[in-house]
PDB file of C-alpha atoms in Angstrom:
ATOM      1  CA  UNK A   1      20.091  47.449 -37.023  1.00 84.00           C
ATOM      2  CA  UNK A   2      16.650  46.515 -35.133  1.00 92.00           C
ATOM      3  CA  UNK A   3      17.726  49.484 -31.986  1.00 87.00           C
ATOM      4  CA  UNK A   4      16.117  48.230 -28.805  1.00 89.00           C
ATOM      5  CA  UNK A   5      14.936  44.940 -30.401  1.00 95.00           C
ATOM      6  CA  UNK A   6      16.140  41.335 -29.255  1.00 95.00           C
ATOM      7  CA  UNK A   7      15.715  38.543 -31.138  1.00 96.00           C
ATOM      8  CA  UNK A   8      13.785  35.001 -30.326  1.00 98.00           C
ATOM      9  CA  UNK A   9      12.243  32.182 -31.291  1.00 98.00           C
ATOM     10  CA  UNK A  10       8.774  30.391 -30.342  1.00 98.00           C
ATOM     11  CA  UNK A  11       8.209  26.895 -31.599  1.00 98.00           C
ATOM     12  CA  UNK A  12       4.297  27.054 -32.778  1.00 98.00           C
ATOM     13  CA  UNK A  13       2.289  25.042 -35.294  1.00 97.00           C
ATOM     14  CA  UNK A  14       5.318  22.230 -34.889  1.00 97.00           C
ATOM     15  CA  UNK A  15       7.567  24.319 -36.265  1.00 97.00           C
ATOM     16  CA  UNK A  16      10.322  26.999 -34.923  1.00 99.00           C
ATOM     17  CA  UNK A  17       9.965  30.719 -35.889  1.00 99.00           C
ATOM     18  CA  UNK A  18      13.161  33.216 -35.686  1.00 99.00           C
ATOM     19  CA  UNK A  19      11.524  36.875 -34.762  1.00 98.00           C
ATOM     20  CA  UNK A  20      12.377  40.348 -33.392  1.00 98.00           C
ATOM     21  CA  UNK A  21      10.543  42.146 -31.132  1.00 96.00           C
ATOM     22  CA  UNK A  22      10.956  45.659 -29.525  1.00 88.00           C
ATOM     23  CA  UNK A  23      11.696  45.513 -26.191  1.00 73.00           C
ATOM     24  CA  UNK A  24       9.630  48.105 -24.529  1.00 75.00           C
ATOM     25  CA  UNK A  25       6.759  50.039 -26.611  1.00 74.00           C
ATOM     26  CA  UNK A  26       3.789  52.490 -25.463  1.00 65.00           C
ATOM     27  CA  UNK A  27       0.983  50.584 -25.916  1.00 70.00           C
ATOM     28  CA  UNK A  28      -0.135  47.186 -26.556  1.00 78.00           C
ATOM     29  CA  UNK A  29      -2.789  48.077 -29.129  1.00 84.00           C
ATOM     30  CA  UNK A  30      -1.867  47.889 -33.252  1.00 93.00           C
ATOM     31  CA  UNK A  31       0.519  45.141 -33.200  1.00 96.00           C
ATOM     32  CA  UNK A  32       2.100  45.149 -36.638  1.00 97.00           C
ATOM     33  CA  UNK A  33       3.623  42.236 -38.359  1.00 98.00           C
ATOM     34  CA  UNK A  34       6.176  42.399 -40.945  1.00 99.00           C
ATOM     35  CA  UNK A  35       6.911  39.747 -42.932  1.00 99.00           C
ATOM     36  CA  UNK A  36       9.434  40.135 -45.990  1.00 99.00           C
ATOM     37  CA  UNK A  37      10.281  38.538 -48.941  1.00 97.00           C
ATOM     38  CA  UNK A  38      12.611  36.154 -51.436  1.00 97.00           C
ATOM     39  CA  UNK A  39      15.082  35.951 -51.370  1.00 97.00           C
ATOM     40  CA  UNK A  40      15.381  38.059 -48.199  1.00 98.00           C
ATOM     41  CA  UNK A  41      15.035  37.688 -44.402  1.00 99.00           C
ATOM     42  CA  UNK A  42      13.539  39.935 -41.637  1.00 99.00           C
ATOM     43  CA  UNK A  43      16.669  41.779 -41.991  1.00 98.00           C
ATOM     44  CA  UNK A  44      14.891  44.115 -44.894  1.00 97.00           C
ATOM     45  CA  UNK A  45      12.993  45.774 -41.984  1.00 98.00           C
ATOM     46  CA  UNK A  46      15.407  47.219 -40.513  1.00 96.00           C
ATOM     47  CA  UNK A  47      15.570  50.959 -40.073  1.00 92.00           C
ATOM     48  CA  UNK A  48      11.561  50.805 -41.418  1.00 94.00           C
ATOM     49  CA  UNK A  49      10.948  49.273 -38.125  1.00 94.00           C
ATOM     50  CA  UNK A  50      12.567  51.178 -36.251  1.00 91.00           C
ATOM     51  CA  UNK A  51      10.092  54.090 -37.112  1.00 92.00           C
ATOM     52  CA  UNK A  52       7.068  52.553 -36.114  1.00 90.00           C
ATOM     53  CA  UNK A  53       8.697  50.914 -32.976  1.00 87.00           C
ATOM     54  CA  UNK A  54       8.651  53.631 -29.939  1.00 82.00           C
ATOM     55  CA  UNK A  55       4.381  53.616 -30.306  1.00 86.00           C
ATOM     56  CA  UNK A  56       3.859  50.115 -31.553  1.00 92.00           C
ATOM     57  CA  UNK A  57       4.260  46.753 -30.905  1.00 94.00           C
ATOM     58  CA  UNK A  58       6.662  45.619 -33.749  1.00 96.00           C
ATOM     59  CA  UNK A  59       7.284  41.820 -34.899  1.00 97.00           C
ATOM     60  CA  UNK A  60       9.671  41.097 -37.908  1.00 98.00           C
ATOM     61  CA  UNK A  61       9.651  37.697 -38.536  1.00 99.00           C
ATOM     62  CA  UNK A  62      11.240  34.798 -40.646  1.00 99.00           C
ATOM     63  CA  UNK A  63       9.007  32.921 -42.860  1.00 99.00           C
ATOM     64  CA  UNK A  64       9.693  29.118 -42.942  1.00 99.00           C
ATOM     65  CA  UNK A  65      12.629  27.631 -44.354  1.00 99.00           C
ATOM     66  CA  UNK A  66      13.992  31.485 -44.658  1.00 99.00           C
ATOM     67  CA  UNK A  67      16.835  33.145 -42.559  1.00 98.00           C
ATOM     68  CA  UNK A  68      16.850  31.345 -38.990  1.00 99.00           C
ATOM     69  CA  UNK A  69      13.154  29.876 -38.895  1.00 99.00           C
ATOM     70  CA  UNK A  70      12.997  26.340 -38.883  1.00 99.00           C
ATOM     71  CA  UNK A  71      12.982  24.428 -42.673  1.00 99.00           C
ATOM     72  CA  UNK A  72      10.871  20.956 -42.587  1.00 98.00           C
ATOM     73  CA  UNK A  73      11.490  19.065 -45.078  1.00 98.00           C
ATOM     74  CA  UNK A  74       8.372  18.609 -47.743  1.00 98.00           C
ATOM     75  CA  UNK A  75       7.389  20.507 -50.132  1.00 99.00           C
ATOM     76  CA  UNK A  76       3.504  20.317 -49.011  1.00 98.00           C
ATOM     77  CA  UNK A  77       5.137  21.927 -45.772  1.00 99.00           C
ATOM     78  CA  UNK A  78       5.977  25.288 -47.573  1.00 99.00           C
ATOM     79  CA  UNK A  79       2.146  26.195 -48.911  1.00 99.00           C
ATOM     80  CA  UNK A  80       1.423  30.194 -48.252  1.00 99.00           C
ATOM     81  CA  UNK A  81      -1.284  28.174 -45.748  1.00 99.00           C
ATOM     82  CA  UNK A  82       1.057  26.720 -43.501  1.00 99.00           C
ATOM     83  CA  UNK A  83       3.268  30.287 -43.724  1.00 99.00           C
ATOM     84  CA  UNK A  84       0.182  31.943 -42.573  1.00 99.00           C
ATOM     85  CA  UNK A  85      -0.729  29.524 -39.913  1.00 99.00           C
ATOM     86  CA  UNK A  86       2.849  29.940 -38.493  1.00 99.00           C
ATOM     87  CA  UNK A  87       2.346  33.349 -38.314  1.00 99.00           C
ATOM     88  CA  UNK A  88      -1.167  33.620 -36.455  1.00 99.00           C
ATOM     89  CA  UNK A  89       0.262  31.124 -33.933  1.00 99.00           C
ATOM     90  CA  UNK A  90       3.587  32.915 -33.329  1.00 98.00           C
ATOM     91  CA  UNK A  91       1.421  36.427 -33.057  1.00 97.00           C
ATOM     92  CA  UNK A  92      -1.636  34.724 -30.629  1.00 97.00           C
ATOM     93  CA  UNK A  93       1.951  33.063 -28.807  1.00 97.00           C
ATOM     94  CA  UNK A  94       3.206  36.653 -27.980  1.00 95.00           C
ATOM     95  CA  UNK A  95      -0.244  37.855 -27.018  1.00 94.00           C
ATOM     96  CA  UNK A  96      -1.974  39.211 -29.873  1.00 95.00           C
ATOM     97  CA  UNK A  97      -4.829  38.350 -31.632  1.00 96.00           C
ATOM     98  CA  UNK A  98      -5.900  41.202 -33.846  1.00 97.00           C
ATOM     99  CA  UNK A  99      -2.998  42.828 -35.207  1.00 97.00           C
ATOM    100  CA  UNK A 100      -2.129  44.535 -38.459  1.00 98.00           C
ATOM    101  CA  UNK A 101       0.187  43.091 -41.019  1.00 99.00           C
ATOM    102  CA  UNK A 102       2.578  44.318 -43.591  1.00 99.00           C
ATOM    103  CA  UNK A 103       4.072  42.141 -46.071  1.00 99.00           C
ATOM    104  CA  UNK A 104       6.477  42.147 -49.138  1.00 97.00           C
ATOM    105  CA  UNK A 105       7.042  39.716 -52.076  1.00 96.00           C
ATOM    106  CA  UNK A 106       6.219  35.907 -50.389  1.00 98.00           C
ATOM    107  CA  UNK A 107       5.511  38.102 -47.143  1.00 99.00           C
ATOM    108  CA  UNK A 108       2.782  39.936 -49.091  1.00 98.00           C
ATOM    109  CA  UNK A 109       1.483  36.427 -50.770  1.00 98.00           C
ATOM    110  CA  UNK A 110       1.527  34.886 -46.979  1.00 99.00           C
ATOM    111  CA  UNK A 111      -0.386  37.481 -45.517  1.00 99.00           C
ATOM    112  CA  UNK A 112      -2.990  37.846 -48.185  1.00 98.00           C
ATOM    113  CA  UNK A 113      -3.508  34.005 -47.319  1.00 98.00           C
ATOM    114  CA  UNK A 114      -3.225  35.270 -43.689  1.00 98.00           C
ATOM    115  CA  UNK A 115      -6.344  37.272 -44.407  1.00 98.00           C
ATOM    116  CA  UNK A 116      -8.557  35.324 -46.464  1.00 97.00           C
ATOM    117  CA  UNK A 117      -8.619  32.044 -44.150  1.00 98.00           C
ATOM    118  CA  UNK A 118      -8.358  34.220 -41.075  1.00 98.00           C
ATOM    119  CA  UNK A 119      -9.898  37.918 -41.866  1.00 97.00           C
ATOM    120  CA  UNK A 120     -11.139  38.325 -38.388  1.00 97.00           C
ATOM    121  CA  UNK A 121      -7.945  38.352 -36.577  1.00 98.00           C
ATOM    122  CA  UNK A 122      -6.591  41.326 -39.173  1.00 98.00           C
ATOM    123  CA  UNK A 123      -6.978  45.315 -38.086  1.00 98.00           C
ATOM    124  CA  UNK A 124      -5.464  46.005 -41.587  1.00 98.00           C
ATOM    125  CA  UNK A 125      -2.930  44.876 -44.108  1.00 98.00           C
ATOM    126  CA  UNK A 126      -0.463  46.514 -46.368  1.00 98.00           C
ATOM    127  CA  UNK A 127       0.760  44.282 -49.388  1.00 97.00           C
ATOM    128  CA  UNK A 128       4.131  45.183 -51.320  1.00 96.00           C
ATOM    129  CA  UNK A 129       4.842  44.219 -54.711  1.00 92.00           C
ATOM    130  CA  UNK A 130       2.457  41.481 -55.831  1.00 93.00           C
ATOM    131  CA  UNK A 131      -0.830  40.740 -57.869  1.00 90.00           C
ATOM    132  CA  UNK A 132      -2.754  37.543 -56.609  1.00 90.00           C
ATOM    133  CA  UNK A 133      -0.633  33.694 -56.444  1.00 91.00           C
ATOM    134  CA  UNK A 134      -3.768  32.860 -59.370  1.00 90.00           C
ATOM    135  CA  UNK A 135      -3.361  35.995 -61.618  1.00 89.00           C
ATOM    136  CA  UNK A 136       0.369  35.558 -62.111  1.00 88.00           C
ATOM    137  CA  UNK A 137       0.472  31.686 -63.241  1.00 89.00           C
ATOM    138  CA  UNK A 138      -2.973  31.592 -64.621  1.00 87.00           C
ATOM    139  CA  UNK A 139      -1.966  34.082 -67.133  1.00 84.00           C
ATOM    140  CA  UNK A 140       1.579  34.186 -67.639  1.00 84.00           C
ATOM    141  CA  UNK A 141       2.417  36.702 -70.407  1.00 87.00           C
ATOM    142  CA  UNK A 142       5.882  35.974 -72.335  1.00 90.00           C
ATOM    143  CA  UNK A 143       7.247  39.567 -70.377  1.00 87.00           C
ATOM    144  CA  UNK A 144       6.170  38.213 -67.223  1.00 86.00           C
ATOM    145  CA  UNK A 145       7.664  35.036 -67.677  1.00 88.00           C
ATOM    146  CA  UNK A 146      11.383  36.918 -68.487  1.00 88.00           C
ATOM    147  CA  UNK A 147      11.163  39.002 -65.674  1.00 86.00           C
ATOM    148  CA  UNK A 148       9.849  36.155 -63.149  1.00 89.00           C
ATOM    149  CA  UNK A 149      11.479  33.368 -64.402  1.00 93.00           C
ATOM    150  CA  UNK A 150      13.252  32.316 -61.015  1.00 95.00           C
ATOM    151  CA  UNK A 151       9.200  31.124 -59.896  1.00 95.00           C
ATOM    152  CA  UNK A 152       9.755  28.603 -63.076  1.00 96.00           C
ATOM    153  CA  UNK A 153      13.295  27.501 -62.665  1.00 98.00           C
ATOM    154  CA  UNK A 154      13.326  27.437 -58.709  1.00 99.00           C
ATOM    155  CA  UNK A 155      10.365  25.257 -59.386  1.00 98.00           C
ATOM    156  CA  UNK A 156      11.794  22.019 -60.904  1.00 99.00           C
ATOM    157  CA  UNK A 157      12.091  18.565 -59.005  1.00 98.00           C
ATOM    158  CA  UNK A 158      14.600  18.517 -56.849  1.00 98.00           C
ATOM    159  CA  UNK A 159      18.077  18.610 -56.768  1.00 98.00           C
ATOM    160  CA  UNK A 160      18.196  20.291 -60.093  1.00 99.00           C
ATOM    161  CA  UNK A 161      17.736  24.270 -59.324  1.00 99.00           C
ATOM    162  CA  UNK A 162      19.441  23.539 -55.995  1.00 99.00           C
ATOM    163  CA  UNK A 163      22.572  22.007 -57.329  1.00 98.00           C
ATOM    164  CA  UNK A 164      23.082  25.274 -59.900  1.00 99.00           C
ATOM    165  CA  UNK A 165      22.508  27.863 -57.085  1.00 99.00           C
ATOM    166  CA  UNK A 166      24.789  25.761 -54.885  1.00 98.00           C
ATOM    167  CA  UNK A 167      27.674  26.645 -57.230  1.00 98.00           C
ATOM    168  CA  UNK A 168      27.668  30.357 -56.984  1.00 98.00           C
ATOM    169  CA  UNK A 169      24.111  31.383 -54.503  1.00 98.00           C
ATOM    170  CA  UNK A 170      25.561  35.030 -53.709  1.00 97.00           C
ATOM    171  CA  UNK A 171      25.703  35.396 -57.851  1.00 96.00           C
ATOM    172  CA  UNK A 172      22.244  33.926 -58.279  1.00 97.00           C
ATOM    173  CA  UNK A 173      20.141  35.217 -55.888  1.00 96.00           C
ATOM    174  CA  UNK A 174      22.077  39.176 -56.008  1.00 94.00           C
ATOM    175  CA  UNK A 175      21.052  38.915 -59.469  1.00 92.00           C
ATOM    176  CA  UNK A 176      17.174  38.134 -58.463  1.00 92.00           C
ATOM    177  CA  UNK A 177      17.841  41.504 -56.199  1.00 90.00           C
ATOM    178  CA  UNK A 178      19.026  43.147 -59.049  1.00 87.00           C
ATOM    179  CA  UNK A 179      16.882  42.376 -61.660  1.00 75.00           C
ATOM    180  CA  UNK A 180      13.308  43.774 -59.710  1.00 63.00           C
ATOM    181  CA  UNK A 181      14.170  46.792 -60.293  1.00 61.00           C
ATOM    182  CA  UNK A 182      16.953  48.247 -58.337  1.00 56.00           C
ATOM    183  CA  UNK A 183      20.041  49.413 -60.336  1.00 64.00           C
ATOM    184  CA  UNK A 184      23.210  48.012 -58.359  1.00 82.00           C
ATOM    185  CA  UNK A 185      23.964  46.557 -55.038  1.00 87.00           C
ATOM    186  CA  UNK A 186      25.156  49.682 -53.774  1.00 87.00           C
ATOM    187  CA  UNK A 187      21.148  50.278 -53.187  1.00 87.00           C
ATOM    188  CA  UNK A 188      21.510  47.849 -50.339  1.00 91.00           C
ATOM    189  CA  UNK A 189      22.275  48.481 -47.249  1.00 93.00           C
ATOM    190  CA  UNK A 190      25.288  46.635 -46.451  1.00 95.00           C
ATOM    191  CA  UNK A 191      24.325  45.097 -42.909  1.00 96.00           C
ATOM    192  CA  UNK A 192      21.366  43.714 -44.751  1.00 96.00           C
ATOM    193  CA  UNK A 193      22.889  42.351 -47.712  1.00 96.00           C
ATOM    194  CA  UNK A 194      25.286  40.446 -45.005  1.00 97.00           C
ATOM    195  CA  UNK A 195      22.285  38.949 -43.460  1.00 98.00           C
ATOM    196  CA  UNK A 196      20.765  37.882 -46.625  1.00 98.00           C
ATOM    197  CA  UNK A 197      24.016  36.084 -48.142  1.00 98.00           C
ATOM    198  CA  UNK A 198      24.292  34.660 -44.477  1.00 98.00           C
ATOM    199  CA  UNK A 199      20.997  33.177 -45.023  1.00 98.00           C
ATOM    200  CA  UNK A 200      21.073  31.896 -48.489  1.00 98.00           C
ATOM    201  CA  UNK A 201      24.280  30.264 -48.374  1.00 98.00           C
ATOM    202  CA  UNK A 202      22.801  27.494 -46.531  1.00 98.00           C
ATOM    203  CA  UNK A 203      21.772  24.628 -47.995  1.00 98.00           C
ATOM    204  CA  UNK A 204      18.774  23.861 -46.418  1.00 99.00           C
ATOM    205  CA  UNK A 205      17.945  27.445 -46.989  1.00 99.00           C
ATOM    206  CA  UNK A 206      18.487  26.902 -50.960  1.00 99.00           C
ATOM    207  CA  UNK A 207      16.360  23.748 -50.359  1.00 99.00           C
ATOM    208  CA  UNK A 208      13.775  25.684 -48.620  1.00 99.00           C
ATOM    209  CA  UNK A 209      13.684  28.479 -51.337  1.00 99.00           C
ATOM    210  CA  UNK A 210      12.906  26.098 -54.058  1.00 99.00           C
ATOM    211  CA  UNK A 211      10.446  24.138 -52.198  1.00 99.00           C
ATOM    212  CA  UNK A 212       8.651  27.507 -51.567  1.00 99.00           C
ATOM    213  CA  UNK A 213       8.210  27.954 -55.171  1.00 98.00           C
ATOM    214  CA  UNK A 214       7.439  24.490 -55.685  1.00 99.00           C
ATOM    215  CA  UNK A 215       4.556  24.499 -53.045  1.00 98.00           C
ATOM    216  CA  UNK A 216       3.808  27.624 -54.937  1.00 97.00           C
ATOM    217  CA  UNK A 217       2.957  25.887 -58.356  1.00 96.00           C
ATOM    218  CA  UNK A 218       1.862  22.733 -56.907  1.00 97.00           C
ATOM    219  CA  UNK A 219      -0.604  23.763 -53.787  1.00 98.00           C
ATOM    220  CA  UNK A 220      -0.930  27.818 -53.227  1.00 97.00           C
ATOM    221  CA  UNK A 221      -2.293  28.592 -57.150  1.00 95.00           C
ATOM    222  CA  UNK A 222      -4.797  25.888 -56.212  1.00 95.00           C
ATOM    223  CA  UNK A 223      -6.040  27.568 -52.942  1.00 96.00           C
ATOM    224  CA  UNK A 224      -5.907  30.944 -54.804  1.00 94.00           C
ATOM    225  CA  UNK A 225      -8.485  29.762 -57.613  1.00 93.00           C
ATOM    226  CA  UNK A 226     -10.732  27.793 -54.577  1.00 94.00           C
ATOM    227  CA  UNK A 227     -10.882  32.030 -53.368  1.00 94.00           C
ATOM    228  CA  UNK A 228     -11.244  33.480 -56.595  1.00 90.00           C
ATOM    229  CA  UNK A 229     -12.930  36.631 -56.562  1.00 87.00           C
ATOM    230  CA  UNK A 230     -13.496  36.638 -52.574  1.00 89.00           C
ATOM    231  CA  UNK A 231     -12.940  40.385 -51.566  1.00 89.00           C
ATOM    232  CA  UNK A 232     -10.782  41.332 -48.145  1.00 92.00           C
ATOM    233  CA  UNK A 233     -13.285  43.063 -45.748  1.00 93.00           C
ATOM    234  CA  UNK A 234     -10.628  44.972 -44.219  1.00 97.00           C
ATOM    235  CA  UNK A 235      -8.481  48.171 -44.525  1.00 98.00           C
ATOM    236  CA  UNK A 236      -6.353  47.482 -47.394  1.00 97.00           C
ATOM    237  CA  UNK A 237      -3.295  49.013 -49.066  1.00 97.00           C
ATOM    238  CA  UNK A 238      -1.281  47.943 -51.642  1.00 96.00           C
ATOM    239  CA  UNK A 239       1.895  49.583 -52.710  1.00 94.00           C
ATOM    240  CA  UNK A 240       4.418  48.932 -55.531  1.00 90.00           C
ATOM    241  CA  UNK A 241       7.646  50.630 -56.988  1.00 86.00           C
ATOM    242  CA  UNK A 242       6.923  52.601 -59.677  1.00 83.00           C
ATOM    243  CA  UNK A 243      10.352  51.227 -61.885  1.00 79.00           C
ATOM    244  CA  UNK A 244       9.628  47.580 -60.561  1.00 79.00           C
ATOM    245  CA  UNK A 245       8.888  44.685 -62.151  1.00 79.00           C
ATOM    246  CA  UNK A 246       5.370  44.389 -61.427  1.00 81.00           C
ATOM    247  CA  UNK A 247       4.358  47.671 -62.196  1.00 81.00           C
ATOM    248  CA  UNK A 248       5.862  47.317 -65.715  1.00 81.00           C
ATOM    249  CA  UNK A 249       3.133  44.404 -66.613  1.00 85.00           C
ATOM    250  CA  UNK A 250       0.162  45.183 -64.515  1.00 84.00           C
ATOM    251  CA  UNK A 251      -2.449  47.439 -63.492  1.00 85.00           C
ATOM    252  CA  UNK A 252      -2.249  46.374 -59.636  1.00 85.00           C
ATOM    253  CA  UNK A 253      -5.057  48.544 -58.242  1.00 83.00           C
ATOM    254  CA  UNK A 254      -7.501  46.635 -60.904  1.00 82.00           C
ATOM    255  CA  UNK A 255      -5.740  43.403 -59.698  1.00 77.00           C
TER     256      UNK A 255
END
C-alpha cells in the first residue's frame, strides 16, 4: 500500500498527527488532503491515492485519537473544530496553505468544519457519505436512528460503550463496516482491514472513538446550528453510494 509514500508525524496545535506523504510529486500546486472515516484510519486511501499521487501533492492523514495520531484525553478535545484545526496546522506545517480536501464519514464532517471556519485556505472540497452534523440529530427519523445507532450508543458516559466494545472490538466495529452498506468483509481489502483492527484494538483508540461521538452530541451539533444555513463559497462535490445508508434516508444534494 501507499507506493512511494513514507510515513510521519508533526506535532501541531499541541497535539501529534500520524500522516503519509508522497515522496517526490510534479508540482507543488493542488495539494489534496484526505482524511477518512470511523471506524477507519488513513489506511482506506490506499490504492485511491496512489492515483492522484505522481501529479499531486498527496497527504492521508489520521484524525485525532484514530490510527497512530495522538488521543488527548477530554472529550471537549475531540470537537470536528479541534479535528479541523489539526489539520490546517499539519497542512500550513508541510508548506501549504491553500489546498484541496477530500473527506469521508468523520473526515467529511471535519472538513466541512475545515471549510466553514477557514473557507479561504480551501481550493475545493469533496465530501463522502454525510448530510450536515445538525440535520442528522436535529431530526432523527426512527430509520435513521436503526441504521446509525453506533452515534447513540458510542455516545454514553464513559466507561459504558467502551467496556462492551472492549470484549469483542473486531466483532463490533466489522459489524459498523458491514452494516453501511457493503455486503461481507471480503469487500475489504485485506491490508486495510489489518490496519483498521490494528487500530481499534487499542484502548485508547476505543476511548477516543467514543469520545468522538460524544464531542459530537455534546459540542459539534452546537457549532453546526451557530452555521446554519451558511453556504460554502467554494467548488463543492458531494458523493454517496448509491446502496448506502445515507442514500436510503436522504435526498443529499437538497441537504
Amino acid at each position: 500500500m501507499f507506493d512511494d509514500f513514507k510515513q510521519l508525524k508533526a506535532k501541531v496545535n499541541d497535539i501529534e498527527i500520524n500522516f503519509k506523504i508522497r515522496n517526490s510529486y510534479k508540482s507543488c500546486e493542488n495539494a489534496i488532503l484526505f482524511l477518512h472515516g470511523f471506524p477507519q484510519t488513513h489506511a482506506m486511501w490506499a490504492g485511491i491515492a496512489d492515483q492522484f499521487a505522481e501529479n499531486y501533492p498527496i497527504i492521508c492523514s489520521d484524525l485525532r485519537g484514530y490510527g497512530d495520531s495522538e488521543k488527548p484525553l477530554g472529550v471537549e478535545n475531540f470537537t470536528f473544530r479541534h479535528m479541523a484545526e489539526d489539520q490546517l496546522r499539519l497542512m500550513s506545517h508541510l508548506g501549504f496553505e491553500k489546498f484541496h480536501v477530500v473527506g469521508h464519514d468523520r473526515g467529511g464532517r471535519v472538513a466541512h468544519r475545515m471549510a466553514l471556519d477557514e473557507t479561504d485556505r480551501l481550493k475545493s472540497i469533496t465530501l463522502m457519505d454525510i448530510v450536515p452534523t445538525r440535520l442528522l440529530l436535529s431530526e432523527l427519523t426512527t430509520q435513521v436512528a436503526k441504521s446509525y445507532y453506533h452515534w447513540l450508543f458510542l455516545a454514553q458516559p464513559s466507561p459504558f460503550p467502551e467496556r462492551l466494545i472492549t470484549s469483542d472490538p473486531d466483532y463490533f466495529y466489522e459489524s459498523c463496516l458491514l452494516g453501511w452498506g457493503a455486503a461481507k468483509l471480503d469487500d475489504f481489502d485485506i491490508e486495510k482491514l489489518r490496519e483498521y483492527r490494528k487500530s481499534w484494538e487499542n484502548a485508547d483508540t476505543i476511548r477516543a472513538m467514543c469520545d468522538d461521538y460524544r464531542a459530537a452530541i455534546e459540542f459539534d451539533w452546537k457549532h453546526d446550528n451557530e452555521d446554519h444555513n451558511r453556504c460554502l463559497d467554494i467548488p463543492t462535490c458531494l458523493m454517496w453510494g448509491k446502496v448506502g445508508a445515507m442514500a436510503k434516508h436522504y435526498d443529499i444534494p437538497a441537504t
